[in-house]
């Protein structure tokens, strides 16, 4: 395996996030600084035998401010530069990185080049920063090729603290630790120790005939609703009846269970009958929904609710936004939810 071939070209896309922030000496709060300043902290980049170019969001944004418009902008940048580069590295705040990675995995249909998202828990200028290691390894992964010249990781990934993960399987799990992301329901794509070890059997196979088809529309008229003991019927019923609401990511207990209360089953059935899509995913951080297992889950199946299988909340949410954005009807969405579009579910 030839991890970095002669002069591959990589495009670094800087959106913002802690990696490129500096402490304001007056307020003490972290604020963005510009991309050229950021690169000054990583002179090691010049050591790569690569052509590295960069483009930055102006102004850079804290990832709490990321929106579907930001995702469309990233799709536009990647699509218009697709032929010129061998791989893409997106520097992004950690808070919503899993949402962006999931969204891009659907919006970049037919992607056959690496799109690696990374960021850091400490700014790149901080003494103990994790940003350097994350950035340098992400670049190496984006440029990595097999001996036949095809990319090793031709999909949307998150690289963070030694782990390369399928982007739409990731979740941010720690606000404090350097090891901040997990891919609970899918194995790692690579591990970076002394050597960069790829697990090719877990990576999407390269398809020379695939054509990149960009999608820009996401329909955000949906909501994530997490069940809890003591939910109040009037509040839930009102939400389910909302005219603008087109879909619900329904976070249930255990293997996909909800309280056996008539008002709830009725509210859910009425919502699905009126054309809303309700996707059942578990509140547990690992495992899958199996709605037929208990009576408390079976009643949901009868209410027209769709299984989200072992989706993360980020993948289920962005997949539903994507399918609604394509203008699909409830039945087509049901079918698409039951297939894996970009490796986001295990079926
Ligand atoms: N608030 C920052 C962001 O998500 C946190 C980070 O980058 O780690 O943009």
Short mmCIF file of C-alpha atoms and ligand atoms in Angstrom, two decimals:
data_model
loop_
_atom_site.label_atom_id
_atom_site.label_comp_id
_atom_site.label_asym_id
_atom_site.label_seq_id
_atom_site.Cartn_x
_atom_site.Cartn_y
_atom_site.Cartn_z
CA UNK A 1 0.00 0.00 0.00
CA UNK A 2 1.31 3.37 -1.02
CA UNK A 3 -0.25 5.79 1.46
CA UNK A 4 0.75 9.05 -0.18
CA UNK A 5 1.63 9.03 -3.85
CA UNK A 6 3.58 11.70 -5.73
CA UNK A 7 2.08 15.15 -5.38
CA UNK A 8 -1.57 14.55 -4.77
CA UNK A 9 -3.59 17.73 -4.40
CA UNK A 10 -5.65 18.35 -1.29
CA UNK A 11 -8.17 21.11 -0.67
CA UNK A 12 -8.46 22.28 2.93
CA UNK A 13 -11.83 23.87 3.67
CA UNK A 14 -11.86 25.89 6.87
CA UNK A 15 -15.35 26.52 8.28
CA UNK A 16 -14.36 27.57 11.82
CA UNK A 17 -14.46 25.91 15.24
CA UNK A 18 -12.09 25.72 18.20
CA UNK A 19 -9.18 24.56 16.04
CA UNK A 20 -8.92 28.07 14.60
CA UNK A 21 -9.80 30.10 17.68
CA UNK A 22 -7.76 32.26 20.02
CA UNK A 23 -8.52 33.63 23.48
CA UNK A 24 -9.65 37.25 23.43
CA UNK A 25 -7.30 38.84 25.99
CA UNK A 26 -10.07 41.18 27.21
CA UNK A 27 -13.14 38.94 27.48
CA UNK A 28 -11.36 35.60 27.87
CA UNK A 29 -13.78 34.04 25.33
CA UNK A 30 -12.56 31.98 22.37
CA UNK A 31 -12.89 33.82 19.05
CA UNK A 32 -12.09 32.89 15.46
CA UNK A 33 -8.91 34.01 13.80
CA UNK A 34 -8.16 33.82 10.11
CA UNK A 35 -6.99 30.78 8.21
CA UNK A 36 -3.51 32.02 7.27
CA UNK A 37 -2.79 32.62 10.95
CA UNK A 38 -3.99 29.10 11.66
CA UNK A 39 -1.57 27.55 9.18
CA UNK A 40 1.34 29.46 10.71
CA UNK A 41 0.95 27.19 13.72
CA UNK A 42 1.43 24.07 11.59
CA UNK A 43 4.67 24.55 9.63
CA UNK A 44 4.81 20.73 9.39
CA UNK A 45 2.26 20.97 6.56
CA UNK A 46 5.07 22.11 4.28
CA UNK A 47 6.77 18.75 4.91
CA UNK A 48 4.10 16.83 2.99
CA UNK A 49 4.90 15.94 -0.60
CA UNK A 50 1.51 17.31 -1.56
CA UNK A 51 -0.04 20.33 -3.19
CA UNK A 52 -2.22 21.79 -0.47
CA UNK A 53 -4.65 24.61 -1.21
CA UNK A 54 -7.16 26.19 1.09
CA UNK A 55 -10.44 27.98 1.08
CA UNK A 56 -12.16 29.48 4.12
CA UNK A 57 -15.68 30.42 5.18
CA UNK A 58 -15.79 34.16 5.58
CA UNK A 59 -16.33 34.79 8.44
CA UNK A 60 -15.45 31.44 10.03
CA UNK A 61 -18.26 30.12 12.21
CA UNK A 62 -18.62 28.37 15.51
CA UNK A 63 -20.24 25.09 14.51
CA UNK A 64 -23.30 25.83 16.68
CA UNK A 65 -24.17 28.26 13.88
CA UNK A 66 -23.91 25.65 11.10
CA UNK A 67 -27.09 25.39 9.02
CA UNK A 68 -28.35 23.44 6.01
CA UNK A 69 -27.19 26.46 3.95
CA UNK A 70 -23.63 25.85 5.22
CA UNK A 71 -23.92 22.21 4.10
CA UNK A 72 -25.05 23.34 0.63
CA UNK A 73 -22.08 25.69 0.51
CA UNK A 74 -19.72 22.81 1.33
CA UNK A 75 -21.35 20.68 -1.39
CA UNK A 76 -20.90 23.56 -3.85
CA UNK A 77 -17.19 23.93 -2.95
CA UNK A 78 -16.52 20.20 -3.24
CA UNK A 79 -18.50 19.75 -6.46
CA UNK A 80 -16.87 22.69 -8.23
CA UNK A 81 -13.38 21.54 -7.19
CA UNK A 82 -13.96 17.80 -7.51
CA UNK A 83 -11.84 17.13 -10.59
CA UNK A 84 -8.94 19.30 -9.43
CA UNK A 85 -8.29 17.57 -6.10
CA UNK A 86 -7.55 14.06 -4.87
CA UNK A 87 -9.12 14.65 -1.49
CA UNK A 88 -10.76 17.22 0.77
CA UNK A 89 -10.21 18.06 4.44
CA UNK A 90 -12.91 20.07 6.20
CA UNK A 91 -11.91 21.87 9.40
CA UNK A 92 -15.05 22.16 11.47
CA UNK A 93 -16.14 22.83 15.04
CA UNK A 94 -16.67 19.63 16.97
CA UNK A 95 -20.12 20.48 18.36
CA UNK A 96 -22.05 19.76 15.17
CA UNK A 97 -19.40 17.94 13.15
CA UNK A 98 -21.38 14.68 13.21
CA UNK A 99 -24.43 16.47 11.73
CA UNK A 100 -22.36 17.98 8.91
CA UNK A 101 -20.60 14.69 8.17
CA UNK A 102 -23.95 12.88 8.06
CA UNK A 103 -25.57 15.53 5.86
CA UNK A 104 -22.66 15.53 3.36
CA UNK A 105 -22.75 11.73 3.09
CA UNK A 106 -26.27 12.04 1.60
CA UNK A 107 -25.79 15.28 -0.33
CA UNK A 108 -22.65 14.07 -2.15
CA UNK A 109 -24.17 11.13 -4.01
CA UNK A 110 -21.63 9.04 -5.92
CA UNK A 111 -18.65 10.50 -4.03
CA UNK A 112 -15.46 8.58 -4.79
CA UNK A 113 -12.85 10.80 -3.15
CA UNK A 114 -12.04 11.25 0.55
CA UNK A 115 -13.85 14.05 2.39
CA UNK A 116 -12.33 14.08 5.88
CA UNK A 117 -13.79 16.26 8.62
CA UNK A 118 -11.68 17.13 11.61
CA UNK A 119 -11.27 19.78 14.28
CA UNK A 120 -9.96 19.91 17.80
CA UNK A 121 -10.82 20.33 21.46
CA UNK A 122 -8.04 22.88 22.06
CA UNK A 123 -7.13 25.74 19.69
CA UNK A 124 -4.22 25.02 17.37
CA UNK A 125 -2.19 27.75 19.05
CA UNK A 126 -2.53 26.16 22.52
CA UNK A 127 0.50 24.34 23.90
CA UNK A 128 -1.27 21.00 24.40
CA UNK A 129 -3.41 21.25 21.27
CA UNK A 130 -4.86 18.15 19.66
CA UNK A 131 -5.44 20.21 16.49
CA UNK A 132 -2.06 19.62 14.89
CA UNK A 133 -2.21 15.86 15.07
CA UNK A 134 -5.82 15.80 13.88
CA UNK A 135 -5.12 18.13 10.96
CA UNK A 136 -1.91 16.46 9.80
CA UNK A 137 -3.34 12.95 9.93
CA UNK A 138 -6.56 14.05 8.20
CA UNK A 139 -4.45 15.42 5.34
CA UNK A 140 -2.50 12.17 5.15
CA UNK A 141 -5.73 10.16 5.00
CA UNK A 142 -7.24 12.43 2.33
CA UNK A 143 -4.16 11.82 0.17
CA UNK A 144 -3.79 8.10 0.85
CA UNK A 145 -4.00 5.89 -2.21
CA UNK A 146 -3.75 2.23 -3.09
CA UNK A 147 -0.98 1.14 -5.41
CA UNK A 148 -3.35 1.34 -8.38
CA UNK A 149 -3.85 5.04 -7.63
CA UNK A 150 -7.41 4.75 -6.27
CA UNK A 151 -8.19 6.50 -2.97
CA UNK A 152 -8.15 4.36 0.16
CA UNK A 153 -11.03 6.13 1.88
CA UNK A 154 -13.40 7.42 -0.83
CA UNK A 155 -16.20 8.53 1.51
CA UNK A 156 -17.23 11.20 4.02
CA UNK A 157 -15.31 10.48 7.23
CA UNK A 158 -14.54 12.03 10.58
CA UNK A 159 -10.96 11.77 11.78
CA UNK A 160 -10.52 12.56 15.45
CA UNK A 161 -7.99 11.46 18.05
CA UNK A 162 -6.47 8.44 16.33
CA UNK A 163 -9.77 7.22 14.85
CA UNK A 164 -11.05 7.36 11.29
CA UNK A 165 -14.81 6.83 11.32
CA UNK A 166 -17.59 6.74 8.74
CA UNK A 167 -19.00 10.26 9.08
CA UNK A 168 -22.67 9.29 9.27
CA UNK A 169 -21.94 6.84 12.11
CA UNK A 170 -20.32 9.38 14.41
CA UNK A 171 -21.55 11.20 17.50
CA UNK A 172 -19.76 13.66 19.72
CA UNK A 173 -19.54 11.94 23.10
CA UNK A 174 -17.30 14.18 25.19
CA UNK A 175 -17.09 17.90 25.80
CA UNK A 176 -13.78 17.49 27.64
CA UNK A 177 -11.75 14.58 26.32
CA UNK A 178 -9.47 14.59 23.29
CA UNK A 179 -11.14 11.29 22.38
CA UNK A 180 -14.40 13.11 21.68
CA UNK A 181 -16.13 11.04 18.97
CA UNK A 182 -17.49 7.53 18.77
CA UNK A 183 -18.84 5.34 16.02
CA UNK A 184 -20.88 3.04 18.22
CA UNK A 185 -22.66 0.94 15.64
CA UNK A 186 -19.98 0.67 12.97
CA UNK A 187 -16.31 -0.36 13.23
CA UNK A 188 -13.41 2.04 12.64
CA UNK A 189 -12.17 2.69 9.09
CA UNK A 190 -8.61 3.27 10.28
CA UNK A 191 -6.54 3.71 13.40
CA UNK A 192 -3.63 6.09 13.61
CA UNK A 193 -0.90 4.95 15.95
CA UNK A 194 2.75 4.73 15.04
CA UNK A 195 1.38 3.55 11.71
CA UNK A 196 -1.75 4.52 9.89
CA UNK A 197 -3.65 1.26 9.78
CA UNK A 198 -6.61 1.16 7.38
CA UNK A 199 -9.34 -1.46 7.81
CA UNK A 200 -10.24 -1.79 4.14
CA UNK A 201 -13.04 -4.27 4.79
CA UNK A 202 -14.96 -1.49 6.61
CA UNK A 203 -14.43 1.19 3.95
CA UNK A 204 -16.79 1.83 1.04
CA UNK A 205 -15.34 0.12 -2.06
CA UNK A 206 -14.12 2.34 -4.87
CA UNK A 207 -16.39 2.37 -7.92
CA UNK A 208 -14.74 3.83 -11.04
CA UNK A 209 -18.13 4.30 -12.74
CA UNK A 210 -19.69 6.41 -9.99
CA UNK A 211 -20.48 10.01 -10.90
CA UNK A 212 -20.66 12.72 -8.25
CA UNK A 213 -24.20 14.08 -8.13
CA UNK A 214 -24.57 17.03 -5.76
CA UNK A 215 -27.77 17.68 -3.82
CA UNK A 216 -28.38 21.10 -2.32
CA UNK A 217 -31.88 20.96 -0.89
CA UNK A 218 -32.52 19.93 2.71
CA UNK A 219 -36.00 20.32 4.20
CA UNK A 220 -35.64 21.27 7.87
CA UNK A 221 -39.35 21.16 8.76
CA UNK A 222 -38.80 18.29 11.16
CA UNK A 223 -38.10 17.81 14.83
CA UNK A 224 -36.24 15.46 17.16
CA UNK A 225 -38.50 14.30 19.95
CA UNK A 226 -37.09 12.29 22.84
CA UNK A 227 -39.56 10.29 24.94
CA UNK A 228 -39.54 10.59 28.74
CA UNK A 229 -41.74 9.29 31.54
CA UNK A 230 -44.41 11.88 32.33
CA UNK A 231 -44.86 13.43 28.87
CA UNK A 232 -47.89 15.67 28.81
CA UNK A 233 -50.56 14.68 26.23
CA UNK A 234 -51.59 18.23 25.33
CA UNK A 235 -48.05 19.34 24.52
CA UNK A 236 -47.23 16.25 22.46
CA UNK A 237 -50.56 16.24 20.59
CA UNK A 238 -50.17 19.91 19.71
CA UNK A 239 -46.70 19.31 18.30
CA UNK A 240 -47.84 16.29 16.26
CA UNK A 241 -50.69 18.31 14.73
CA UNK A 242 -48.46 21.22 13.66
CA UNK A 243 -49.23 21.98 10.00
CA UNK A 244 -45.64 22.81 9.05
CA UNK A 245 -44.21 19.69 10.65
CA UNK A 246 -43.33 17.05 8.04
CA UNK A 247 -41.37 14.55 10.08
CA UNK A 248 -40.26 13.48 13.54
CA UNK A 249 -37.12 11.68 14.65
CA UNK A 250 -38.69 9.83 17.52
CA UNK A 251 -36.14 8.81 20.16
CA UNK A 252 -37.65 5.88 22.01
CA UNK A 253 -36.65 3.69 24.94
CA UNK A 254 -34.41 0.63 24.54
CA UNK A 255 -35.09 -1.41 21.41
CA UNK A 256 -37.72 1.07 20.16
CA UNK A 257 -40.40 1.17 22.87
CA UNK A 258 -42.88 3.85 23.95
CA UNK A 259 -45.42 4.02 26.82
CA UNK A 260 -48.64 2.11 26.16
CA UNK A 261 -50.97 5.07 26.32
CA UNK A 262 -53.92 5.39 24.03
CA UNK A 263 -53.55 9.13 23.50
CA UNK A 264 -49.98 8.68 22.29
CA UNK A 265 -50.74 5.87 19.86
CA UNK A 266 -53.65 7.91 18.52
CA UNK A 267 -51.58 11.08 18.11
CA UNK A 268 -48.88 9.14 16.28
CA UNK A 269 -51.35 7.33 14.00
CA UNK A 270 -53.09 10.59 13.11
CA UNK A 271 -49.74 12.18 12.31
CA UNK A 272 -48.64 9.36 9.98
CA UNK A 273 -52.10 9.23 8.36
CA UNK A 274 -51.82 12.94 7.60
CA UNK A 275 -48.56 12.26 5.70
CA UNK A 276 -45.96 13.00 8.38
CA UNK A 277 -42.97 10.67 8.58
CA UNK A 278 -42.04 9.38 12.04
CA UNK A 279 -38.73 7.56 12.36
CA UNK A 280 -38.06 5.45 15.43
CA UNK A 281 -34.49 5.45 16.76
CA UNK A 282 -33.30 4.39 20.19
CA UNK A 283 -32.15 6.71 22.95
CA UNK A 284 -29.43 4.15 23.75
CA UNK A 285 -26.02 4.98 22.38
CA UNK A 286 -25.50 1.52 20.90
CA UNK A 287 -27.81 -1.04 19.32
CA UNK A 288 -30.79 -1.05 17.04
CA UNK A 289 -34.57 -0.60 17.03
CA UNK A 290 -36.63 -3.80 16.83
CA UNK A 291 -40.23 -2.71 16.95
CA UNK A 292 -41.77 -6.18 17.00
CA UNK A 293 -39.90 -7.31 20.11
CA UNK A 294 -42.21 -5.95 22.85
CA UNK A 295 -45.86 -4.95 22.86
CA UNK A 296 -44.68 -1.39 23.65
CA UNK A 297 -42.80 -1.34 20.35
CA UNK A 298 -45.28 -3.31 18.25
CA UNK A 299 -48.00 -0.68 18.80
CA UNK A 300 -45.66 1.89 17.18
CA UNK A 301 -45.29 -0.29 14.11
CA UNK A 302 -49.07 -0.34 13.84
CA UNK A 303 -49.17 3.46 14.09
CA UNK A 304 -47.24 3.69 10.81
CA UNK A 305 -43.88 4.51 12.36
CA UNK A 306 -40.74 3.62 10.40
CA UNK A 307 -37.72 1.92 11.93
CA UNK A 308 -34.54 3.98 11.93
CA UNK A 309 -32.62 0.72 12.58
CA UNK A 310 -29.27 1.53 14.23
CA UNK A 311 -29.03 5.16 12.98
CA UNK A 312 -27.42 7.85 15.03
CA UNK A 313 -29.71 10.77 15.69
CA UNK A 314 -27.53 12.90 13.38
CA UNK A 315 -27.82 10.43 10.49
CA UNK A 316 -31.58 9.89 10.92
CA UNK A 317 -32.22 13.63 11.08
CA UNK A 318 -30.14 14.58 8.05
CA UNK A 319 -31.39 11.60 6.03
CA UNK A 320 -34.98 12.69 6.62
CA UNK A 321 -34.13 16.32 5.74
CA UNK A 322 -32.48 15.03 2.57
CA UNK A 323 -35.36 12.79 1.48
CA UNK A 324 -37.93 15.52 2.18
CA UNK A 325 -35.67 17.99 0.37
CA UNK A 326 -35.86 15.76 -2.73
CA UNK A 327 -39.62 16.19 -2.59
CA UNK A 328 -40.35 12.51 -1.95
CA UNK A 329 -43.74 11.45 -0.64
CA UNK A 330 -44.33 9.47 2.56
CA UNK A 331 -44.27 6.06 0.86
CA UNK A 332 -41.02 6.72 -1.03
CA UNK A 333 -39.45 8.02 2.18
CA UNK A 334 -40.52 4.82 3.96
CA UNK A 335 -38.74 2.77 1.27
CA UNK A 336 -35.57 4.88 1.39
CA UNK A 337 -35.48 4.73 5.18
CA UNK A 338 -35.36 0.97 4.89
CA UNK A 339 -32.26 0.96 2.72
CA UNK A 340 -28.74 2.12 3.39
CA UNK A 341 -28.01 5.12 1.13
CA UNK A 342 -24.50 5.90 2.35
CA UNK A 343 -23.68 3.16 4.84
CA UNK A 344 -25.64 4.92 7.60
CA UNK A 345 -27.59 1.85 8.82
CA UNK A 346 -26.93 -1.85 9.32
CA UNK A 347 -29.74 -3.90 7.79
N1 LIG B 1 -17.88 25.52 19.88
C1 LIG B 1 -16.88 24.91 19.05
C2 LIG B 1 -17.52 24.56 17.73
O1 LIG B 1 -18.15 23.55 17.60
C3 LIG B 1 -16.34 23.70 19.71
C4 LIG B 1 -15.26 22.99 18.98
O2 LIG B 1 -14.88 23.27 17.87
O3 LIG B 1 -14.72 22.04 19.57
O4 LIG B 1 -17.39 25.32 16.80
#
